[in-house]
Coordinates of C-alpha atoms and ligand atoms in Angstrom, one line a residue:
X1 CA 45.4 125.2 144.4
X2 CA 48.4 123.5 142.9
X3 CA 51.5 125.5 142.1
X4 CA 52.3 124.0 138.8
X5 CA 51.0 125.4 135.5
X6 CA 51.5 124.3 132.0
X7 CA 53.6 127.0 130.2
X8 CA 51.8 128.6 127.2
X9 CA 53.2 127.5 123.9
X10 CA 54.9 130.9 123.3
X11 CA 56.9 130.6 126.4
X12 CA 57.7 127.0 125.9
X13 CA 59.0 127.9 122.5
X14 CA 61.2 130.7 123.9
X15 CA 62.6 128.2 126.3
X16 CA 63.5 125.9 123.5
X17 CA 64.9 128.8 121.5
X18 CA 67.2 129.4 124.4
X19 CA 68.9 126.1 123.7
X20 CA 68.6 125.8 120.0
X21 CA 69.1 129.4 119.0
X22 CA 72.2 130.7 120.6
X23 CA 73.0 133.4 118.0
X24 CA 72.2 134.5 114.5
X25 CA 74.5 131.7 113.1
X26 CA 72.2 129.1 114.8
X27 CA 69.3 130.5 112.8
X28 CA 71.2 130.2 109.6
X29 CA 72.2 126.7 110.5
X30 CA 68.7 125.6 111.2
X31 CA 67.2 127.2 108.1
X32 CA 69.9 125.9 105.7
X33 CA 69.6 122.4 107.1
X34 CA 65.9 122.6 106.5
X35 CA 66.6 123.6 102.9
X36 CA 69.0 120.8 102.5
X37 CA 66.5 118.3 103.9
X38 CA 64.0 119.8 101.4
X39 CA 66.2 118.6 98.6
X40 CA 67.2 122.1 97.5
X41 CA 69.8 122.4 94.8
X42 CA 70.4 126.1 95.4
X43 CA 70.4 128.0 98.7
X44 CA 70.8 131.7 99.2
X45 CA 71.5 133.3 102.5
X46 CA 71.5 137.1 103.1
X47 CA 72.2 138.8 106.4
X48 CA 72.1 142.4 107.5
X49 CA 74.1 143.7 110.5
X50 CA 75.5 140.3 111.5
X51 CA 72.1 138.8 111.2
X52 CA 70.7 140.8 114.1
X53 CA 68.6 143.0 111.8
X54 CA 67.7 140.5 109.0
X55 CA 68.5 136.9 108.1
X56 CA 67.0 135.6 104.9
X57 CA 67.3 132.1 103.5
X58 CA 65.8 131.2 100.2
X59 CA 65.8 127.8 98.6
X60 CA 64.4 125.9 95.7
X61 CA 63.5 122.8 97.6
X62 CA 60.2 121.1 97.5
X63 CA 58.3 123.7 99.6
X64 CA 55.1 123.1 101.6
X65 CA 51.4 123.3 101.2
X66 CA 49.3 125.7 103.4
X67 CA 48.5 123.1 106.0
X68 CA 52.1 121.9 106.3
X69 CA 53.3 125.5 106.5
X70 CA 51.0 126.2 109.4
X71 CA 52.0 123.0 111.1
X72 CA 55.7 123.6 110.6
X73 CA 55.4 126.4 113.2
X74 CA 54.0 124.1 115.8
X75 CA 56.2 122.7 118.4
X76 CA 57.4 119.1 117.8
X77 CA 55.9 119.1 114.3
X78 CA 58.1 117.4 111.8
X79 CA 57.9 115.6 108.5
X80 CA 61.2 113.7 109.3
X81 CA 60.3 111.1 111.9
X82 CA 57.1 109.4 112.7
X83 CA 57.8 107.3 115.8
X84 CA 60.4 106.8 118.5
X85 CA 61.6 103.9 116.4
X86 CA 62.8 106.3 113.7
X87 CA 65.1 108.1 116.2
X88 CA 67.5 105.2 115.8
X89 CA 67.9 105.6 112.0
X90 CA 67.8 109.3 111.2
X91 CA 69.0 110.2 107.7
X92 CA 67.9 113.8 107.7
X93 CA 69.6 116.7 109.3
X94 CA 66.6 117.8 111.3
X95 CA 64.2 115.7 113.3
X96 CA 63.1 117.6 116.5
X97 CA 60.5 119.9 114.9
X98 CA 61.7 122.6 117.2
X99 CA 63.6 125.0 115.0
X100 CA 60.9 127.0 113.2
X101 CA 58.6 127.6 116.2
X102 CA 61.7 128.5 118.3
X103 CA 63.0 131.0 115.8
X104 CA 59.5 132.4 115.3
X105 CA 59.1 132.9 119.0
X106 CA 62.1 135.2 119.3
X107 CA 61.9 137.3 116.1
X108 CA 59.7 138.9 113.6
X109 CA 59.3 136.0 111.2
X110 CA 58.0 135.6 107.7
X111 CA 57.7 132.3 105.9
X112 CA 56.7 132.1 102.3
X113 CA 56.6 128.7 100.7
X114 CA 55.2 127.0 97.6
X115 CA 55.1 123.5 96.2
X116 CA 56.6 123.1 92.8
X117 CA 53.4 121.9 91.2
X118 CA 51.2 124.5 93.0
X119 CA 49.7 127.5 91.4
X120 CA 50.1 129.6 94.5
X121 CA 52.0 129.6 97.7
X122 CA 51.4 130.6 101.3
X123 CA 52.9 133.4 103.4
X124 CA 52.7 133.4 107.1
X125 CA 53.9 136.2 109.4
X126 CA 54.6 135.5 113.0
X127 CA 55.7 138.1 115.6
X128 CA 57.3 136.9 118.8
X129 CA 55.5 133.6 118.5
X130 CA 52.1 135.0 117.6
X131 CA 50.7 134.4 114.2
X132 CA 50.0 137.7 112.5
X133 CA 48.7 136.8 109.1
X134 CA 48.3 133.9 106.8
X135 CA 47.9 134.8 103.1
X136 CA 48.2 133.5 99.6
X137 CA 51.5 134.4 98.1
X138 CA 52.9 134.2 94.6
X139 CA 56.6 133.6 95.1
X140 CA 58.7 131.1 93.2
X141 CA 58.5 127.4 94.2
X142 CA 60.6 126.6 97.2
X143 CA 60.8 128.3 100.6
X144 CA 61.8 131.7 101.8
X145 CA 62.2 132.5 105.4
X146 CA 63.0 135.9 106.7
X147 CA 64.0 136.5 110.3
X148 CA 64.0 140.1 111.5
X149 CA 65.1 141.7 114.8
X150 CA 66.3 138.4 116.3
X151 CA 65.8 138.3 120.1
X152 CA 63.9 141.7 120.1
X153 CA 61.7 140.3 122.8
X154 CA 64.6 138.8 124.7
X155 CA 66.7 141.7 125.7
X156 CA 69.0 139.7 127.9
X157 CA 69.9 137.4 125.0
X158 CA 70.3 140.3 122.6
X159 CA 72.9 141.8 125.0
X160 CA 75.0 138.8 124.7
X161 CA 75.5 139.1 121.1
X162 CA 79.0 140.1 119.9
X163 CA 79.9 142.7 117.3
X164 CA 78.2 142.5 113.9
X165 CA 81.5 141.4 112.4
X166 CA 81.9 138.5 114.9
X167 CA 78.3 137.4 114.3
X168 CA 78.8 137.6 110.6
X169 CA 81.9 135.6 110.7
X170 CA 80.1 132.9 112.7
X171 CA 77.4 132.9 110.0
X172 CA 80.0 132.6 107.3
X173 CA 81.6 129.7 109.0
X174 CA 78.3 128.0 109.4
X175 CA 77.5 128.5 105.7
X176 CA 81.0 127.2 104.7
X177 CA 80.5 124.1 106.7
X178 CA 77.1 123.4 105.1
X179 CA 78.6 124.2 101.6
X180 CA 81.5 121.8 102.2
X181 CA 79.1 119.1 103.6
X182 CA 76.9 119.4 100.5
X183 CA 79.1 120.1 97.4
X184 CA 76.3 119.4 94.9
X185 CA 74.2 122.2 96.3
X186 CA 74.8 125.8 95.1
X187 CA 75.3 128.4 97.8
X188 CA 75.3 132.1 97.8
X189 CA 76.1 134.3 100.8
X190 CA 75.3 138.0 100.8
X191 CA 76.3 140.2 103.7
X192 CA 75.0 143.7 104.0
X193 CA 74.2 143.8 100.2
X194 CA 77.7 142.5 99.3
X195 CA 78.2 139.1 97.8
X196 CA 80.6 137.3 100.0
X197 CA 80.7 134.0 98.3
X198 CA 79.0 132.1 95.5
X199 CA 79.7 128.5 95.2
X200 CA 78.1 126.9 92.2
X201 CA 77.0 123.2 92.5
X202 CA 80.2 121.3 92.4
X203 CA 80.9 117.9 90.9
X204 CA 83.3 116.9 93.7
X205 CA 84.2 117.8 97.2
X206 CA 87.6 118.8 95.9
X207 CA 86.1 121.4 93.6
X208 CA 84.0 122.8 96.3
X209 CA 87.0 123.1 98.7
X210 CA 88.9 124.8 96.0
X211 CA 86.0 127.2 95.3
X212 CA 85.6 128.1 98.9
X213 CA 89.1 128.0 100.3
X214 CA 91.3 128.7 97.3
X215 CA 93.8 126.6 95.5
X216 CA 96.7 127.5 97.9
X217 CA 95.0 125.6 100.8
X218 CA 93.8 122.9 98.4
X219 CA 97.3 122.1 97.3
X220 CA 98.2 121.4 100.9
X221 CA 95.6 118.7 101.2
X222 CA 95.7 115.0 100.5
X223 CA 92.7 113.1 99.2
X224 CA 91.8 110.1 101.3
X225 CA 91.6 106.9 99.4
X226 CA 88.2 105.9 100.5
X227 CA 87.5 102.4 101.6
X228 CA 85.1 100.9 104.0
X229 CA 86.7 99.8 107.3
X230 CA 84.7 98.1 110.0
X231 CA 81.5 99.2 108.3
X232 CA 82.7 102.8 108.4
X233 CA 83.6 104.7 105.3
X234 CA 86.0 107.6 105.7
X235 CA 86.5 110.0 102.9
X236 CA 87.5 113.6 102.2
X237 CA 90.7 115.6 102.4
X238 CA 93.2 116.1 105.1
X239 CA 96.2 118.4 105.5
X240 CA 99.6 117.1 104.5
X241 CA 102.3 116.6 107.1
X242 CA 103.3 120.0 108.4
X243 CA 99.9 121.6 107.6
X244 CA 98.2 122.5 110.9
X245 CA 96.5 125.2 112.7
X246 CA 96.5 126.5 116.3
X247 CA 92.7 126.2 116.6
X248 CA 90.1 123.6 115.6
X249 CA 88.6 126.0 113.1
X250 CA 89.7 124.1 110.1
X251 CA 89.0 120.7 111.6
X252 CA 85.8 120.0 109.7
X253 CA 84.1 116.8 110.5
X254 CA 80.9 115.2 109.1
X255 CA 79.1 112.2 110.2
X256 CA 76.4 111.0 107.7
X257 CA 76.3 114.5 106.2
X258 CA 76.0 116.2 109.5
X259 CA 78.7 118.6 110.7
X260 CA 79.7 117.6 114.2
X261 CA 82.2 118.1 116.9
X262 CA 83.3 114.9 118.3
X263 CA 86.1 113.8 120.7
X264 CA 86.3 110.2 119.4
X265 CA 87.0 111.4 115.9
X266 CA 89.5 113.9 117.3
X267 CA 91.3 111.2 119.1
X268 CA 91.4 109.2 115.9
X269 CA 92.9 112.1 114.0
X270 CA 95.5 112.7 116.6
X271 CA 96.4 109.1 116.6
X272 CA 96.5 109.0 112.9
X273 CA 98.7 112.0 112.5
X274 CA 100.7 111.1 115.5
X275 CA 104.1 112.7 115.3
X276 CA 103.2 114.4 112.1
X277 CA 101.4 117.0 114.2
X278 CA 103.1 119.6 116.3
X279 CA 102.1 119.7 119.9
X280 CA 99.2 122.1 120.5
X281 CA 98.3 122.2 116.8
X282 CA 95.2 120.9 115.2
X283 CA 95.0 119.2 111.8
X284 CA 93.2 120.6 108.8
X285 CA 90.5 118.2 107.8
X286 CA 87.5 117.9 105.6
X287 CA 86.6 114.5 106.9
X288 CA 83.4 112.6 106.1
X289 CA 82.3 109.5 107.9
X290 CA 79.5 107.4 106.6
X291 CA 78.0 104.6 108.6
X292 CA 74.8 102.8 109.4
X293 CA 72.5 105.5 111.0
X294 CA 71.9 102.9 113.7
X295 CA 75.5 103.0 114.7
X296 CA 75.3 106.6 115.7
X297 CA 73.1 108.5 118.1
X298 CA 72.3 112.0 116.9
X299 CA 69.8 112.7 119.6
X300 CA 72.4 114.1 122.0
X301 CA 72.6 117.9 121.7
X302 CA 69.7 120.3 121.2
X303 CA 71.4 121.8 118.1
X304 CA 72.4 118.3 116.9
X305 CA 76.0 119.4 117.0
X306 CA 77.2 116.3 118.8
X307 CA 76.8 112.6 118.1
X308 CA 77.5 109.6 120.1
X309 CA 78.9 106.4 118.6
X310 CA 77.7 103.0 119.6
X311 CA 81.2 101.7 119.1
X312 CA 83.6 104.6 119.6
X313 CA 86.8 102.4 119.5
X314 CA 85.8 101.2 116.0
X315 CA 85.3 104.8 114.8
X316 CA 88.5 105.9 116.3
X317 CA 90.5 103.1 114.8
X318 CA 89.0 103.6 111.4
X319 CA 89.8 107.3 111.4
X320 CA 93.4 106.7 112.7
X321 CA 94.0 104.0 110.2
X322 CA 92.7 106.0 107.3
X323 CA 94.8 109.1 108.2
X324 CA 97.9 106.9 108.7
X325 CA 97.5 105.3 105.3
X326 CA 96.8 108.6 103.6
X327 CA 99.9 110.2 105.0
X328 CA 101.8 107.1 104.0
X329 CA 100.8 107.5 100.3
X330 CA 102.2 110.9 100.4
X331 CA 105.4 109.6 101.8
X332 CA 105.7 107.2 98.8
X333 CA 105.1 110.1 96.4
X334 CA 107.9 112.1 98.1
X335 CA 110.5 109.5 98.4
X336 CA 109.7 108.3 94.9
X337 CA 110.2 111.7 93.4
X338 CA 113.5 112.1 95.3
X339 CA 114.9 108.8 94.2
X340 CA 114.1 109.1 90.6
X341 CA 117.0 110.0 88.4
X342 CA 116.9 113.5 87.1
X343 CA 117.3 114.0 83.4
X344 CA 119.2 117.2 83.4
X345 CA 122.7 117.5 81.9
X346 CA 125.0 116.8 84.7
X347 CA 127.9 119.1 85.4
X348 CA 130.9 117.0 86.4
X349 CA 131.2 118.7 89.7
X350 CA 127.7 117.7 90.6
X351 CA 127.8 114.2 89.4
X352 CA 130.3 113.1 91.9
X353 CA 128.9 110.3 93.9
X354 CA 130.7 109.7 97.1
X355 CA 132.1 106.3 97.9
X356 CA 131.1 105.7 101.5
X357 CA 132.1 103.1 104.0
X358 CA 129.1 101.5 105.6
X359 CA 129.0 103.4 108.8
X360 CA 126.7 100.9 110.5
X361 CA 123.6 101.9 112.3
X362 CA 123.2 105.4 113.4
X363 CA 123.3 105.4 117.2
X364 CA 122.8 108.0 119.7
X365 CA 126.1 107.7 121.6
X366 CA 127.9 108.3 118.3
X367 CA 126.0 111.4 117.5
X368 CA 128.3 113.9 119.2
X369 CA 131.0 113.0 116.7
X370 CA 128.6 113.1 113.8
X371 CA 129.5 116.6 112.8
X372 CA 132.9 116.9 111.3
X373 CA 134.1 120.3 110.2
X374 CA 134.9 119.8 106.6
X375 CA 134.5 121.9 103.5
X376 CA 132.0 120.7 101.0
X377 CA 134.2 121.8 98.2
X378 CA 137.0 119.8 99.7
X379 CA 135.2 116.7 99.0
X380 CA 133.5 117.2 95.7
X381 CA 136.7 118.2 94.1
X382 CA 138.4 114.8 94.8
X383 CA 136.1 112.2 93.3
X384 CA 137.8 109.0 94.4
X385 CA 138.2 110.2 98.0
X386 CA 137.0 107.8 100.6
X387 CA 135.9 109.8 103.6
X388 CA 136.7 108.3 107.0
X389 CA 133.4 108.3 108.6
X390 CA 133.0 109.6 112.1
X391 CA 130.7 106.9 113.3
X392 CA 131.8 104.7 116.1
X393 CA 130.9 101.2 116.8
X394 CA 127.9 100.9 119.0
X395 CA 128.9 101.4 122.6
X396 CA 126.3 99.2 124.1
X397 CA 126.6 95.4 123.9
X398 CA 122.8 95.2 123.8
X399 CA 122.7 97.5 120.8
X400 CA 125.4 95.6 119.0
X401 CA 123.4 92.5 119.3
X402 CA 120.3 94.3 118.0
X403 CA 122.2 95.6 115.1
X404 CA 123.6 92.2 114.3
X405 CA 120.2 90.7 114.4
X406 CA 119.1 93.3 111.9
X407 CA 116.9 94.7 114.6
X408 CA 116.3 98.2 115.6
X409 CA 118.7 100.2 113.6
X410 CA 118.0 102.0 110.3
X411 CA 117.9 99.8 107.3
X412 CA 121.6 99.4 106.4
X413 CA 123.0 102.0 104.2
X414 CA 124.4 100.2 101.2
X415 CA 127.3 102.0 99.5
X416 CA 127.4 99.8 96.5
X417 CA 124.0 101.0 95.4
X418 CA 124.5 104.7 95.2
X419 CA 121.4 106.6 96.0
X420 CA 119.8 108.8 93.4
X421 CA 119.6 112.0 95.5
X422 CA 121.0 114.8 93.5
X423 CA 122.5 116.9 96.2
X424 CA 123.4 120.4 95.2
X425 CA 125.0 121.6 98.4
X426 CA 124.3 122.8 101.9
X427 CA 122.9 126.3 102.6
X428 CA 123.8 128.2 105.7
X429 CA 125.1 125.0 107.4
X430 CA 121.5 123.9 107.8
X431 CA 119.6 123.3 104.7
X432 CA 120.6 120.6 102.3
X433 CA 119.7 121.5 98.8
X434 CA 118.5 118.8 96.5
X435 CA 117.0 118.6 93.0
X436 CA 114.1 116.4 92.0
X437 CA 111.9 116.2 89.0
X438 CA 109.6 118.9 90.4
X439 CA 112.3 121.4 91.3
X440 CA 114.2 122.2 94.4
X441 CA 114.0 120.3 97.7
X442 CA 115.3 121.8 100.9
X443 CA 116.0 119.5 103.8
X444 CA 116.4 120.8 107.4
X445 CA 119.3 118.6 108.6
X446 CA 118.5 119.0 112.2
X447 CA 114.8 118.1 111.8
X448 CA 115.8 115.2 109.5
X449 CA 118.2 113.8 112.1
X450 CA 115.6 114.1 114.8
X451 CA 113.2 112.0 112.7
X452 CA 115.9 109.3 112.1
X453 CA 116.8 109.1 115.8
X454 CA 113.3 109.1 116.8
X455 CA 112.3 106.2 114.6
X456 CA 115.4 104.3 115.7
X457 CA 114.6 104.6 119.3
X458 CA 111.0 103.8 118.7
X459 CA 111.9 100.6 116.9
X460 CA 114.1 99.6 119.8
X461 CA 111.4 100.5 122.2
X462 CA 108.9 98.3 120.3
X463 CA 111.3 95.4 120.1
X464 CA 113.8 94.7 122.8
X465 CA 113.7 98.0 124.5
X466 CA 116.1 100.9 124.4
X467 CA 119.5 100.5 125.8
X468 CA 119.9 101.2 129.5
X469 CA 122.6 102.9 131.3
X470 CA 123.2 101.3 134.7
X471 CA 123.6 103.7 137.5
X472 CA 126.7 103.1 139.6
X473 CA 124.7 103.9 142.8
X474 CA 121.0 103.0 142.6
X475 CA 118.7 105.8 143.5
X476 CA 115.6 105.7 145.6
X477 CA 112.7 108.0 145.0
X478 CA 109.6 108.4 147.2
X479 CA 106.4 108.7 145.2
X480 CA 102.7 109.1 146.1
X481 CA 100.8 105.9 146.5
X482 CA 98.8 106.7 143.3
X483 CA 102.0 107.2 141.3
X484 CA 103.4 104.0 142.9
X485 CA 100.5 102.0 141.7
X486 CA 100.7 103.5 138.3
X487 CA 104.4 102.7 138.0
X488 CA 103.8 99.2 139.1
X489 CA 101.2 98.5 136.4
X490 CA 103.3 100.2 133.8
X491 CA 106.7 98.8 134.8
X492 CA 107.0 96.9 131.6
X493 CA 106.4 99.9 129.4
X494 CA 108.9 101.9 131.5
X495 CA 111.4 99.1 131.1
X496 CA 111.1 99.2 127.3
X497 CA 111.8 102.9 127.6
X498 CA 115.0 102.1 129.2
X499 CA 114.2 102.5 132.9
X500 CA 115.1 99.8 135.4
X501 CA 112.9 100.4 138.4
X502 CA 112.1 98.3 141.3
X503 CA 109.6 98.7 144.2
X504 CA 111.4 99.4 147.3
X505 CA 108.4 99.2 149.7
X506 CA 106.4 101.9 151.2
X507 CA 105.9 104.0 148.1
X508 CA 109.6 104.1 147.4
X509 CA 111.2 103.1 144.1
X510 CA 114.7 102.0 143.5
X511 CA 116.1 103.2 140.1
X512 CA 118.9 101.0 138.8
X513 CA 119.1 102.2 135.3
X514 CA 118.0 105.0 133.1
X515 CA 117.8 105.2 129.3
X516 CA 121.0 105.9 127.6
X517 CA 119.5 108.7 125.7
X518 CA 118.4 110.4 128.9
X519 CA 120.7 113.1 130.0
X520 CA 119.8 114.5 133.4
X521 CA 121.6 115.7 136.5
X522 CA 118.9 114.5 138.9
X523 CA 117.2 111.3 137.7
X524 CA 114.8 111.3 140.6
X525 CA 113.3 114.7 139.7
X526 CA 113.1 113.8 136.1
X527 CA 111.4 110.5 136.8
X528 CA 108.8 112.2 138.8
X529 CA 108.2 114.6 136.0
X530 CA 108.1 111.8 133.6
X531 CA 105.5 109.8 135.5
X532 CA 103.3 112.9 135.8
X533 CA 103.6 113.4 132.1
X534 CA 102.9 109.9 131.1
X535 CA 99.9 109.6 133.4
X536 CA 98.4 112.8 132.0
X537 CA 98.5 111.4 128.6
X538 CA 95.4 110.1 127.1
X539 CA 94.5 106.6 128.2
X540 CA 93.2 105.9 124.7
X541 CA 96.6 105.9 123.1
X542 CA 98.5 102.7 123.1
X543 CA 101.1 101.9 125.8
X544 CA 104.1 102.2 123.7
X545 CA 103.0 105.5 122.2
X546 CA 103.3 106.8 125.7
X547 CA 107.0 106.7 125.6
X548 CA 107.2 108.3 122.2
X549 CA 106.6 111.8 123.4
X550 CA 109.4 111.5 125.8
X551 CA 111.7 110.1 123.1
X552 CA 110.6 112.9 120.7
X553 CA 111.5 115.5 123.2
X554 CA 114.9 113.9 124.0
X555 CA 116.1 113.3 120.4
X556 CA 115.8 117.0 119.8
X557 CA 118.7 117.6 122.2
X558 CA 120.8 114.9 120.6
X559 CA 120.3 115.5 116.9
X560 CA 122.9 117.3 114.9
X561 CA 122.5 121.0 115.3
X562 CA 121.7 123.6 112.7
X563 CA 125.2 124.9 112.6
X564 CA 126.9 121.5 112.5
X565 CA 128.7 121.3 109.2
X566 CA 128.3 117.9 107.6
X567 CA 130.5 116.6 104.9
X568 CA 129.1 114.9 101.8
X569 CA 129.0 111.3 102.9
X570 CA 127.3 112.3 106.0
X571 CA 124.7 114.2 104.1
X572 CA 124.2 111.3 101.8
X573 CA 123.7 108.9 104.7
X574 CA 121.4 111.4 106.5
X575 CA 119.2 111.5 103.4
X576 CA 119.3 107.8 102.9
X577 CA 118.3 107.2 106.4
X578 CA 115.6 109.8 106.2
X579 CA 114.1 108.2 103.1
X580 CA 113.9 105.0 105.0
X581 CA 111.9 106.4 107.8
X582 CA 108.2 105.7 108.1
X583 CA 107.4 109.3 108.0
X584 CA 110.3 111.1 106.6
X585 CA 108.8 114.4 105.9
X586 CA 108.4 115.7 109.4
X587 CA 110.4 115.7 112.6
X588 CA 108.8 114.0 115.6
X589 CA 107.3 117.3 116.7
X590 CA 105.5 117.6 113.4
X591 CA 107.7 120.2 111.8
X592 CA 108.6 119.6 108.2
X593 CA 112.0 118.1 107.5
X594 CA 111.8 119.0 103.9
X595 CA 110.2 121.6 101.7
X596 CA 109.6 121.4 98.0
X597 CA 109.9 124.5 95.8
X598 CA 108.5 123.6 92.4
X599 CA 109.8 124.9 89.1
X600 CA 106.3 126.5 88.8
X601 CA 106.9 128.5 91.9
X602 CA 110.4 129.5 90.8
X603 CA 109.0 130.6 87.4
X604 CA 106.4 132.7 89.1
X605 CA 109.1 134.4 91.3
X606 CA 111.2 135.1 88.2
X607 CA 108.2 136.5 86.4
X608 CA 108.3 133.9 83.7
X609 CA 104.8 132.8 84.4
X610 CA 101.8 134.6 85.8
Ligands
ADP1 P1 62.7 119.6 111.8 O1 63.7 120.1 110.7 O2 63.5 119.1 113.0 O3 61.7 118.7 111.3 P2 61.8 122.4 111.9 O4 61.1 123.2 112.9 O5 63.2 122.9 111.5 O6 61.9 120.9 112.4 O7 60.9 122.3 110.6 C1 59.6 121.7 110.7 C2 59.2 121.1 109.4 O8 58.9 122.2 108.5 C3 60.2 120.2 108.8 O9 60.0 118.9 109.3 C4 59.8 120.3 107.3 O10 58.8 119.4 107.0 C5 59.2 121.7 107.2 N1 60.2 122.6 106.6 C6 61.0 123.5 107.3 N2 61.8 124.2 106.5 C7 61.5 123.8 105.2 C8 62.0 124.2 103.9 N3 62.9 125.0 103.7 N4 61.4 123.5 102.8 C9 60.5 122.6 103.0 N5 60.0 122.2 104.2 C10 60.4 122.8 105.3
MG2 MG1 64.9 121.7 111.0

């Protein structure tokens, strides 16, 4: 006799449940997705004891007749696809026909459903996969599904469940995702008889986010100016610069209405945010991608959580580009509001506009002298005073040329056209206080300077390369054959970063020069570390971006420090240069360079407004 048998349906369903139904939140996901696919405009979910005792999902969708209700509990029975052909163009959330039979095989299950035009509905009770009863029922049109004692017949699985609180929060997260993905559907979530949230059908995604997440978070978001790029439409909201989280929990992504986790989109986000994101932090996003269903494969993961793109590069680029543009619009808003004249009566002391000698481009070698100890009061009380600026002529001939060619340096600071910053003073030798239309702006001078230096160096890196400092005695460094190959293929990039390297045979490198900005006692150790770091960076980022991280880390050490006292022309120049940066409102590590405190907030603090 053969040793192979066909598993009974019940067992096959339990096996499928093992994949699809990981925990109570998976049940909620499957049921709510079915409700959405059924065109529901209102979905209520109620759970008891973290969903381990009871999960109930009720919708007002189109319901099922008796035959369909019975069929829906069969494995691979679905109304959503008809043939293998349809797999390539799925527009519904479900398509496997596995969820209901799986859930019913591992719980005490009750389905009650009624078509809108029908006089009566159908109720089916299933226990551990075995149909208990099928009756006529009189509930409202739509579908109700009740799942009790989940995993009661799979003790091993039940043991793996976490505390009721943890399971409940997974359920809440799942419902929140669905509610964000479908703003026009009303959602209610009841946990242990307590109403946890109620989101009425919303007109816009923004309304839904505000309803669910509160206006405080909402105000930290930017709306994406939607446009189709490469056949992909990206829309939604993303966190402003400086808004990030240490986990991916608030990185919410949808592809054609389906909530997904996807590395391609994540790379796109990272690339789009770029230096606006602190290391190890994740952006806050409510991002929606719409594309031809044929361009995306949803048949990847049993719970349909993952998707695969036919052209991942296209998707990544569209996401990166959209993010970049969105952050850029915010930049314009900021700089605009800072440069607009302020219509408040000026006190003579504050209206003093310093005359400044063009200090030339801001260059790293000059930074040490940047900070002059001088009293702010000293300056503002003598209006006509021309401050001798501490900037030195560029020390590197290469840089001088670049500056003369209008190349890499910051757009020239033009003293004849005084800027419109209304500087109020400097707080604690660190925060520059400014006024704009909306209220008070605080600028962190150290972070601001980092951003300026960073963009300067990056511009140089992208054009003729950053200045090199020749070593008096060339160094030789032994590297592994793998590193050696890597260095050989990336020699050009390294050169743009200011390294002059030469193969010296036998996995040995000769180092003739290192970047001027590079301060190190032992270049060979540093270079080895650098190569390790560069190599571990994602291959998907562009070559030049590789060097940016290194620059970002280095500028930190060279920027003016928190306690360095700046005098007014320096402050003016710093702000001017900052406003001319591509991304002025965060330092290269993603920390904010400036913070706005609005009149509204001040009024609240002073109790003038509720
Ligand atoms: P799938 O969603 O992949 O088709 P399911 O097992 O989740 O598979 O559901 C099987 C079928 O039952 C669905 O195709 C649908 O026709 C029907 N169904 C499930 N839930 C509902 C519901 N809430 N309202 C109406 N029909 C439903
Ligand atoms: Mg389904």
